[in-house]
Coordinates of C-alpha atoms in Angstrom, one line a residue:
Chain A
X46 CA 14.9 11.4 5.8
X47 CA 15.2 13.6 2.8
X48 CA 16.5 12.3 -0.3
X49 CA 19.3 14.9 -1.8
X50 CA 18.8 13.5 -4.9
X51 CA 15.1 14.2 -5.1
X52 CA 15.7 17.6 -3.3
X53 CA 18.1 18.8 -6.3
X54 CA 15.2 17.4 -9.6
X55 CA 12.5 19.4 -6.6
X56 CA 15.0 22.7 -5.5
X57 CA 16.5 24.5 -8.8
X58 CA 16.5 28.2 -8.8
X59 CA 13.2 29.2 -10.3
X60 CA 13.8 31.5 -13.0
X61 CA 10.9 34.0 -12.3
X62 CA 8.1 34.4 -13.7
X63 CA 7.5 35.7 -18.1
X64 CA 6.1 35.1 -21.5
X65 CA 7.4 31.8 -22.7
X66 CA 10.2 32.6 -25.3
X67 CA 9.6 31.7 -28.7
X68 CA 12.0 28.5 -30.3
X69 CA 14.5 31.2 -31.8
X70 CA 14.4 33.6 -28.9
X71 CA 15.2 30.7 -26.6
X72 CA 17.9 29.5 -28.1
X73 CA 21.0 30.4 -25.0
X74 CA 24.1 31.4 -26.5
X75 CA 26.8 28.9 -26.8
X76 CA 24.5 26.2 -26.5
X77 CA 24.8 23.1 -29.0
X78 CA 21.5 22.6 -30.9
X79 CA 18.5 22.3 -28.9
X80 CA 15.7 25.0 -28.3
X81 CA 15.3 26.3 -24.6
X82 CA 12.1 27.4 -23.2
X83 CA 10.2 27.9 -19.6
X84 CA 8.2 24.9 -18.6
X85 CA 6.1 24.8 -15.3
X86 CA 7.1 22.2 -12.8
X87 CA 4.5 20.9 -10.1
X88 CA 5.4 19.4 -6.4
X89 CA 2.1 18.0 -5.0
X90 CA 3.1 17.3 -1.2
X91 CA 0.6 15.4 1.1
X92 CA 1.2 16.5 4.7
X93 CA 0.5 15.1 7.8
X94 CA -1.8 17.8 9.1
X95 CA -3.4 20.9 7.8
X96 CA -0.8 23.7 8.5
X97 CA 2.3 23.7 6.2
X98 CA 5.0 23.1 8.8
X99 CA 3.3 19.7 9.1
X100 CA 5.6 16.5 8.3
X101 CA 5.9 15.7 4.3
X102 CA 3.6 12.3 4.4
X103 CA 3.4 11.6 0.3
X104 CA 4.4 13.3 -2.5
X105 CA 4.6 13.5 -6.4
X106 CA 6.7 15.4 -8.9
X107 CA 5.5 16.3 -12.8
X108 CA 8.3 18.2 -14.5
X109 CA 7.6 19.9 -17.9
X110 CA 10.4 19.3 -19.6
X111 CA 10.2 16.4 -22.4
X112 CA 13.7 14.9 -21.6
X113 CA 13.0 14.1 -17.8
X114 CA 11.0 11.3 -17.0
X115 CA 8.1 12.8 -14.6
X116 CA 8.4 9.7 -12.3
X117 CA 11.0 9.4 -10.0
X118 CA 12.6 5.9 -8.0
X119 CA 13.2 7.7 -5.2
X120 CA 12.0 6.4 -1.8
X121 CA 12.8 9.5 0.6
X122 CA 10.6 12.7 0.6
X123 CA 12.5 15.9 -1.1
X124 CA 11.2 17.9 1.8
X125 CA 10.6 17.2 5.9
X126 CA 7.4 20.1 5.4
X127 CA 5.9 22.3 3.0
X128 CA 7.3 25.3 4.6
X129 CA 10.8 23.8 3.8
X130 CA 9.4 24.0 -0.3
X131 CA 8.8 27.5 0.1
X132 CA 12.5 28.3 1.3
X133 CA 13.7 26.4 -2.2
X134 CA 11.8 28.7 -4.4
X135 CA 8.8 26.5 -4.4
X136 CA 5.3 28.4 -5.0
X137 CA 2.2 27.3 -3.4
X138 CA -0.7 27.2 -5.7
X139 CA -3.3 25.2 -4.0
X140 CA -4.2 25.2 -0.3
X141 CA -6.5 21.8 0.9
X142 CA -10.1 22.6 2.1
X143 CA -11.4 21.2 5.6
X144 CA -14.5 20.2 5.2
X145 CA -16.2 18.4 8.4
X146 CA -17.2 14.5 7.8
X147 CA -20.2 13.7 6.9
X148 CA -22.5 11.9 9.2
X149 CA -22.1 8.6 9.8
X150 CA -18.2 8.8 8.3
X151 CA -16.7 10.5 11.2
X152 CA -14.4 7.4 11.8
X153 CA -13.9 6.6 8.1
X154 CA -10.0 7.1 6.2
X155 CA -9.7 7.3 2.5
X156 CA -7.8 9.9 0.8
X157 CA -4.6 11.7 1.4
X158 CA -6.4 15.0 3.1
X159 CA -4.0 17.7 3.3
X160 CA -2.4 18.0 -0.5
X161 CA -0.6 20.9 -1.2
X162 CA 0.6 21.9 -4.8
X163 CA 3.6 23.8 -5.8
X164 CA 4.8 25.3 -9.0
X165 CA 8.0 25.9 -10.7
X166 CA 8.5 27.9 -13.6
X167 CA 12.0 27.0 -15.0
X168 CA 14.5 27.1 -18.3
X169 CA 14.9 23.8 -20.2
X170 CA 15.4 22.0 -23.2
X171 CA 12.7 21.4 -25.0
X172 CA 13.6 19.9 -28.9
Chain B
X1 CA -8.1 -28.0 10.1
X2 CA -4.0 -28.1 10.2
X3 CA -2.0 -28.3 13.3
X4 CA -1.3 -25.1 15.7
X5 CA 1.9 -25.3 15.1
X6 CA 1.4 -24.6 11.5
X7 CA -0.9 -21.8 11.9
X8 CA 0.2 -17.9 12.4
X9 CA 0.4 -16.5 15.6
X10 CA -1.5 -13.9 17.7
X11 CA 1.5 -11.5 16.8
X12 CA 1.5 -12.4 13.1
X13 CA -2.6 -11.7 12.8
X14 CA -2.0 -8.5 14.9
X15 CA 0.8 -7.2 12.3
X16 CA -1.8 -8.6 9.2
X17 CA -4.7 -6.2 11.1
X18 CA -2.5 -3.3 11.7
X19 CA -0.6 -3.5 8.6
X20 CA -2.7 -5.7 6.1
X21 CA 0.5 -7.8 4.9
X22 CA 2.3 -10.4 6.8
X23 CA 5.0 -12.2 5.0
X24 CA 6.9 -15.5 5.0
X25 CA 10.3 -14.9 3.9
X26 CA 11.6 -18.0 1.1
X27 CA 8.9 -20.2 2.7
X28 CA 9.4 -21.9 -0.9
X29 CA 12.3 -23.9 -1.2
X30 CA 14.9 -23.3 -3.8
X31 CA 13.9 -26.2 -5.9
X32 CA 10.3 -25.3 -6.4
X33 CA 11.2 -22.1 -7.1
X34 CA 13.1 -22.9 -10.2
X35 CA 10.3 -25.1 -11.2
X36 CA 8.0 -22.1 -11.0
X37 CA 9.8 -20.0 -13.0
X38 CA 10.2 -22.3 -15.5
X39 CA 6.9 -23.2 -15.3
X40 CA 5.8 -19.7 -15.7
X41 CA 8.0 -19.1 -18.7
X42 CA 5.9 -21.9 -20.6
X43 CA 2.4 -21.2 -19.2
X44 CA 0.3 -22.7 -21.3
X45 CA -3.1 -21.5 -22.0
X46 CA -4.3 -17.6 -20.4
X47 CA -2.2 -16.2 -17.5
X48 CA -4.9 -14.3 -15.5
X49 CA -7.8 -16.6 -14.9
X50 CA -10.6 -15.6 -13.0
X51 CA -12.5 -18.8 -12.7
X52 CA -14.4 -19.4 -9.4
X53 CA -13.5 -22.3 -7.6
X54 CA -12.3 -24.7 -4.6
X55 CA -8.7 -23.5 -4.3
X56 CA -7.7 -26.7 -2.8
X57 CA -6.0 -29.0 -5.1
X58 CA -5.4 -26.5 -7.6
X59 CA -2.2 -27.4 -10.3
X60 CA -1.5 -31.1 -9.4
X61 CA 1.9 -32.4 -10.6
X62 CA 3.2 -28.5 -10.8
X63 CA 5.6 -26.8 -9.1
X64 CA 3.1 -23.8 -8.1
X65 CA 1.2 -26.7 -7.2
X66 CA 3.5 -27.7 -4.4
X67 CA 4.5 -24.6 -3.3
X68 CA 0.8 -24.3 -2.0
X69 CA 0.8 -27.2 -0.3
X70 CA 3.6 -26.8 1.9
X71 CA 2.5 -27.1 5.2
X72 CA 3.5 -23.0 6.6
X73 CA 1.6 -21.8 3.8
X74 CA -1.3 -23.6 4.2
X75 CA -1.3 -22.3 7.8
X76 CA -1.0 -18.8 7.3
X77 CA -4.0 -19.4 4.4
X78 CA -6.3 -21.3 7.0
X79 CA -5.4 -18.8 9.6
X80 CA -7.2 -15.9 7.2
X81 CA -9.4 -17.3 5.1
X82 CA -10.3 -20.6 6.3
X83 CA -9.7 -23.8 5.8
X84 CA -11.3 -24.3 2.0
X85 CA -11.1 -21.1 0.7
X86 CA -12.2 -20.1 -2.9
X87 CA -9.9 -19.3 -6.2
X88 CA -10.9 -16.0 -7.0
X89 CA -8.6 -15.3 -9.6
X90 CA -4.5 -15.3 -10.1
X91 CA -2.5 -13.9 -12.6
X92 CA 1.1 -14.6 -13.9
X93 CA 2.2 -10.6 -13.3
X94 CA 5.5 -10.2 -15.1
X95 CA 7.8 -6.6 -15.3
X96 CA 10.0 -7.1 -18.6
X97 CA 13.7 -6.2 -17.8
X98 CA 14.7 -2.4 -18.3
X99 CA 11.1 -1.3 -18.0
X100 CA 9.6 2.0 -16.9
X101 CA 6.4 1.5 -15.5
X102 CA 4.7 4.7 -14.5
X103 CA 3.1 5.6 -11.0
X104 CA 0.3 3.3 -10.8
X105 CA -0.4 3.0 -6.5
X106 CA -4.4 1.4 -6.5
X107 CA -6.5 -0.9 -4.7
X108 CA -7.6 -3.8 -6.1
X109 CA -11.0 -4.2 -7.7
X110 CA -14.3 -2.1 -6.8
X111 CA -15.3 -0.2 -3.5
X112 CA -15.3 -3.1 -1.2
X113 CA -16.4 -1.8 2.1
X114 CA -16.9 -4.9 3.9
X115 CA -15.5 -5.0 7.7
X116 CA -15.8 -8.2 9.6
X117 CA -15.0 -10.4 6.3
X118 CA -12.1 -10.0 3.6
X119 CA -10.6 -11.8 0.7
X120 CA -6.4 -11.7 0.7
X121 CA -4.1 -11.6 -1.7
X122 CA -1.0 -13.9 -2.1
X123 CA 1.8 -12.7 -4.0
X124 CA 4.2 -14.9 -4.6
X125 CA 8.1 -14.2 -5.3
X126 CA 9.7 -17.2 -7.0
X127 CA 13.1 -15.8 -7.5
X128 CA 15.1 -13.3 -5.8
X129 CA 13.9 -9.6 -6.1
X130 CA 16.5 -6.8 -5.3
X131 CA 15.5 -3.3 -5.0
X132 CA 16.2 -2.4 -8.4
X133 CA 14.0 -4.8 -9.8
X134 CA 11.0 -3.3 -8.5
X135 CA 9.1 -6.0 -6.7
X136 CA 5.7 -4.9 -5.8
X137 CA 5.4 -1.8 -3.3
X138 CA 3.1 -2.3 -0.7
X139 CA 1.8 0.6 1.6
X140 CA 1.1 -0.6 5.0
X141 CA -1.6 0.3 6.9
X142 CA -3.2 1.7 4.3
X143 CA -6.2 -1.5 4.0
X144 CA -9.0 0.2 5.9
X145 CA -9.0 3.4 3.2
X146 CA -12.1 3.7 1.4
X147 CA -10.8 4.4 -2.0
X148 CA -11.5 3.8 -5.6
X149 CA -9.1 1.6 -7.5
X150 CA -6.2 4.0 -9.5
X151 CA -7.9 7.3 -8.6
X152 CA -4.5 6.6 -6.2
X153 CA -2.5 7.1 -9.2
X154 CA -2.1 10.7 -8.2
X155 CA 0.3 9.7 -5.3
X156 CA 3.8 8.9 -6.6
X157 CA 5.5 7.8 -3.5
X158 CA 3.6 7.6 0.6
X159 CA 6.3 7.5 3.5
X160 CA 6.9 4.1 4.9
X161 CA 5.7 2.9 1.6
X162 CA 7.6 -0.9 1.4
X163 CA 8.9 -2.0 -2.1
X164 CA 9.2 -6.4 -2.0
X165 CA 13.0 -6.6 -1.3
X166 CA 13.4 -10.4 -1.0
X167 CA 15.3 -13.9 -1.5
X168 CA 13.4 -16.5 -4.1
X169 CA 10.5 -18.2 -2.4
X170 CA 9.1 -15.4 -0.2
X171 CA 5.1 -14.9 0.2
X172 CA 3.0 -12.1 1.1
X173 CA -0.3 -12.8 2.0
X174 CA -2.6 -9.6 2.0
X175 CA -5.7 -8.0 3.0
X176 CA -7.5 -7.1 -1.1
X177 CA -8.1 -3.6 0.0
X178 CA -4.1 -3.0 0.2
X179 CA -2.6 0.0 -1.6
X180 CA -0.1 -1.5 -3.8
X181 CA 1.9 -1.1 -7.1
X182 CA 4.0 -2.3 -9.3
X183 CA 7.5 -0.3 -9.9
X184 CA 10.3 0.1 -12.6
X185 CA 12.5 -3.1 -13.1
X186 CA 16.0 -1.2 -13.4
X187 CA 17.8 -5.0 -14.0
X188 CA 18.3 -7.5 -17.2
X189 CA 16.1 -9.8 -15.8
X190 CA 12.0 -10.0 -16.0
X191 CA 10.5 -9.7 -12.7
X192 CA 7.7 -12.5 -12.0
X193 CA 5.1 -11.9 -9.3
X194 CA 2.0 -14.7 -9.2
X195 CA -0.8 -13.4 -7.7
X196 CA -3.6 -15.1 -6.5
X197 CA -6.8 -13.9 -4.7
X198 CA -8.6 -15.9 -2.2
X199 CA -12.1 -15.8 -0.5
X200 CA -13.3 -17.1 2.6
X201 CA -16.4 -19.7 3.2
X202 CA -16.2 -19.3 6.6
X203 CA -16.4 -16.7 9.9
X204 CA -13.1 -15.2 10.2
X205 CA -12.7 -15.6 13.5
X206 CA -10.1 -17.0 15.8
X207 CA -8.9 -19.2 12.9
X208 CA -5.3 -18.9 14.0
X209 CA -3.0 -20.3 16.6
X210 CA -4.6 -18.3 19.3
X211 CA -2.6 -19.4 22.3
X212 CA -0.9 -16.2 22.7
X213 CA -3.9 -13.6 22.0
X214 CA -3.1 -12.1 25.7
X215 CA 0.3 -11.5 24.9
X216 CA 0.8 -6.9 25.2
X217 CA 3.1 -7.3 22.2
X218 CA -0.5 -7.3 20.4
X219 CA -1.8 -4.5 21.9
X220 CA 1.5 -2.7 21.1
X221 CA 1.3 -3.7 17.7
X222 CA -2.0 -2.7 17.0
X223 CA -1.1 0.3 18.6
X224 CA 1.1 2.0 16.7
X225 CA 0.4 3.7 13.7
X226 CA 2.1 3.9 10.2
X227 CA 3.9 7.4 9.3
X228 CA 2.0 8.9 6.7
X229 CA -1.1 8.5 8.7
X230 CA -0.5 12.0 10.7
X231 CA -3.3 13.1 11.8
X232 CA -5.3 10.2 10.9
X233 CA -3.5 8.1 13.6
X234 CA -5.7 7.9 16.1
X235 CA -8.6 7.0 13.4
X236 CA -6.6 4.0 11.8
X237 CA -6.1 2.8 15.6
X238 CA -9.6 2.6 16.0
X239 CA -10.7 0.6 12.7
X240 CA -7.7 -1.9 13.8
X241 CA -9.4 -2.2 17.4
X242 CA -12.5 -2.5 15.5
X243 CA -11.0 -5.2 12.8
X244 CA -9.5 -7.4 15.8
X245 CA -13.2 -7.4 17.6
X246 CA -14.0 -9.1 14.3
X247 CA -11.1 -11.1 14.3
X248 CA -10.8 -12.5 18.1
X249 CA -14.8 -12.8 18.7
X250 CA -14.2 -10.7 21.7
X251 CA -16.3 -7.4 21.4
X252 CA -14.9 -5.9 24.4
X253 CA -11.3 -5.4 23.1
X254 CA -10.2 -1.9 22.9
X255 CA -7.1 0.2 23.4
X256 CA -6.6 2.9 26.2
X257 CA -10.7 3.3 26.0
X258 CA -10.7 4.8 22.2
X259 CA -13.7 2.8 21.2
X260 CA -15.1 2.2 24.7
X261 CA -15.9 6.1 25.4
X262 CA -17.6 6.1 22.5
X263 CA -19.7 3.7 23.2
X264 CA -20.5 4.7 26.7
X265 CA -24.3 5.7 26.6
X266 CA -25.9 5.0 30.0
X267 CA -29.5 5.1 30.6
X268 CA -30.4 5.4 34.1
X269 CA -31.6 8.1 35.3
X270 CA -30.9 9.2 38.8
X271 CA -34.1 10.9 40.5
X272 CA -33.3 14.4 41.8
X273 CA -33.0 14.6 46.1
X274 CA -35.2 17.0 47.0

């Protein structure tokens, strides 16, 4: 199950990339108070296997901006796979290596293998 | 050594070796409950103690006290650690009301890669715990992972991960190696959580109600895998058939031949026909 909730903090247009504005310069017309600036978001995705159209198996979410709190209650993933990031304007930044198990360890489980990172690079408040 | 009928089943120890948790929903009664809370709300002297000793007998004339005596949770703690297992240490855990807590997914204590033997857990829920209160979230399946203590901070949120949702008096006994964290407490009310952490001081093996050990539900159980292990399936399968030849004494047990070709070396040598 995807969580639509998750999906909208994860899938807002990405602004392209550019030189962070200044305080004055980012400033949006009509806005009341506030400075506006380009923060980078990250989307780290754990996958089930190694290919992207694998199935979304953990996940964790840092936004830049100050007035969001980087950790999010919600239970559902805001993807089914990493391809599905990609098509919301999500940038991959960070491909997992495969290296073979060490001898002795073939059988043994620890970490999440297959994490994936994503960037954003979006508008927000930021006084 | 307490009754059968008190004692988990083959079913419950095959969910506690596939899963690392099983749980006894409000196993306390109501009563004792509010005498726990109330007794936790005027703890006297340190609320994490980490004194090693017989766990047996532990807070006479206290509410907490009882609760550990009642007969279905003495079975479910003689059925994993034995029958005098050891205080290793408890804590009073408590989430204020309104609180954000950040991620904070780890596994208890050092590396601990110990197989055939393993401490548990019991957390213990003395009043009712909705979802917004953030009881603690578990991630099942997750107890045969060699990894270091909050270096697991780093994952936010694992599918199939299981936040405590529960009615006053429910236990979960667990295996130590469990992921597990604590969550935000979106309600006006502090969330209590006692903890305590047991060893065992003897073989852990076949200490349960074993009458049903044949039963297929077990192999099924052990058999199926946890969703965020992916790829990884068939490799968690194999530690759980591993973990229940500890468990059952019976060092043929396998599933569908995963561990048995393995282990398949012969030696004889036929001579060539000429």
């Amino acid at each position: 199950m995807v969580d639509s909730r998750a999906r909208h903090l994860a899938g807002q247009q990405t602004s392209g990339g550019g030189a962070v504005q200044t305080k004055a310069q980012a400033k949006a017309p009509g806005s009341e108070g506030g400075a506006r600036a380009h923060r980078q978001s990250i989307l780290v995705l754990y996958l089930g296997n190694s290919s992207l159209d694998s199935a979304v198996v953990g996940w964790s979410f840092y936004r830049g901006s100050p007035q969001t709190h980087a950790f999010d209650d919600a239970l559902k993933a805001p993807f089914h796979t990493g391809v599905e990031a990609l098509r919301e304007g999500w940038r991959l930044i960070s491909y997992p290596q495969m290296p073979p198990p060490r001898l002795g360890q073939e059988y043994d489980t620890g970490y999440l293998r297959f994490e994936f990172v994503f960037e954003k690079w979006e508008e927000c408040d930021v006084a | 050594m307490l009754p059968e009928d008190h004692l988990l089943s083959s079913k419950d120890m095959a969910r506690f070796a596939a899963r690392g948790f099983v749980r006894l929903d409000e196993v306390v009664p109501k009563d004792i409950c509010e005498g726990i809370v109330d007794e936790f709300e005027h703890w006297k002297g340190s609320r994490v103690d980490y004194d090693w000793r017989p766990f047996s007998g532990l807070w006479p004339d206290m509410a907490l006290g009882k609760a550990f005596c009642l007969p279905a949770v003495k079975g479910a703690i003689q059925s994993l650690v034995g029958p005098e297992p050891n205080h290793d240490h408890h804590a009073i855990h408590m989430v204020k009301a309104n609180a954000r807590v950040g991620p904070n997914l780890h596994q208890d204590a050092q590396y601990d890669v110990r197989f055939e033997h393993f401490d548990i857990q019991v957390s213990l829920f003395a009043h009712d715990v909705p979802l917004e209160m953030g009881g603690t979230l578990f991630v099942p399946g997750s107890h045969f992972r060699r990894a270091h203590e909050s270096v697991l901070r780093r994952y936010q949120h694992v599918v199939g991960e299981a936040p405590t949702v529960c009615k006053a008096g429910t236990m979960v006994l667990w295996h130590h190696n469990l992921w597990h964290s604590s969550r935000n407490n979106q309600t006006d009310q502090d969330r209590y959580m006692f903890k305590v952490r047991l060893n065992p001081n003897v073989r852990q093996e076949r200490l349960w109600n074993t009458n049903d050990i044949y039963d297929p539900e077990v192999v099924r159980i052990l058999s199926k895998p946890e969703p965020w292990h992916g790829v990884d399936g068939r490799l968690e399968v194999m530690n759980r058939i591993r973990f229940w030849r500890c468990l059952s004494g019976d060092s043929s047990f396998d599933i569908t031949g995963y561990l048995s070709r393995l282990e398949n070396r012969p030696q004889e040598v036929l001579s060539l026909q000429v």
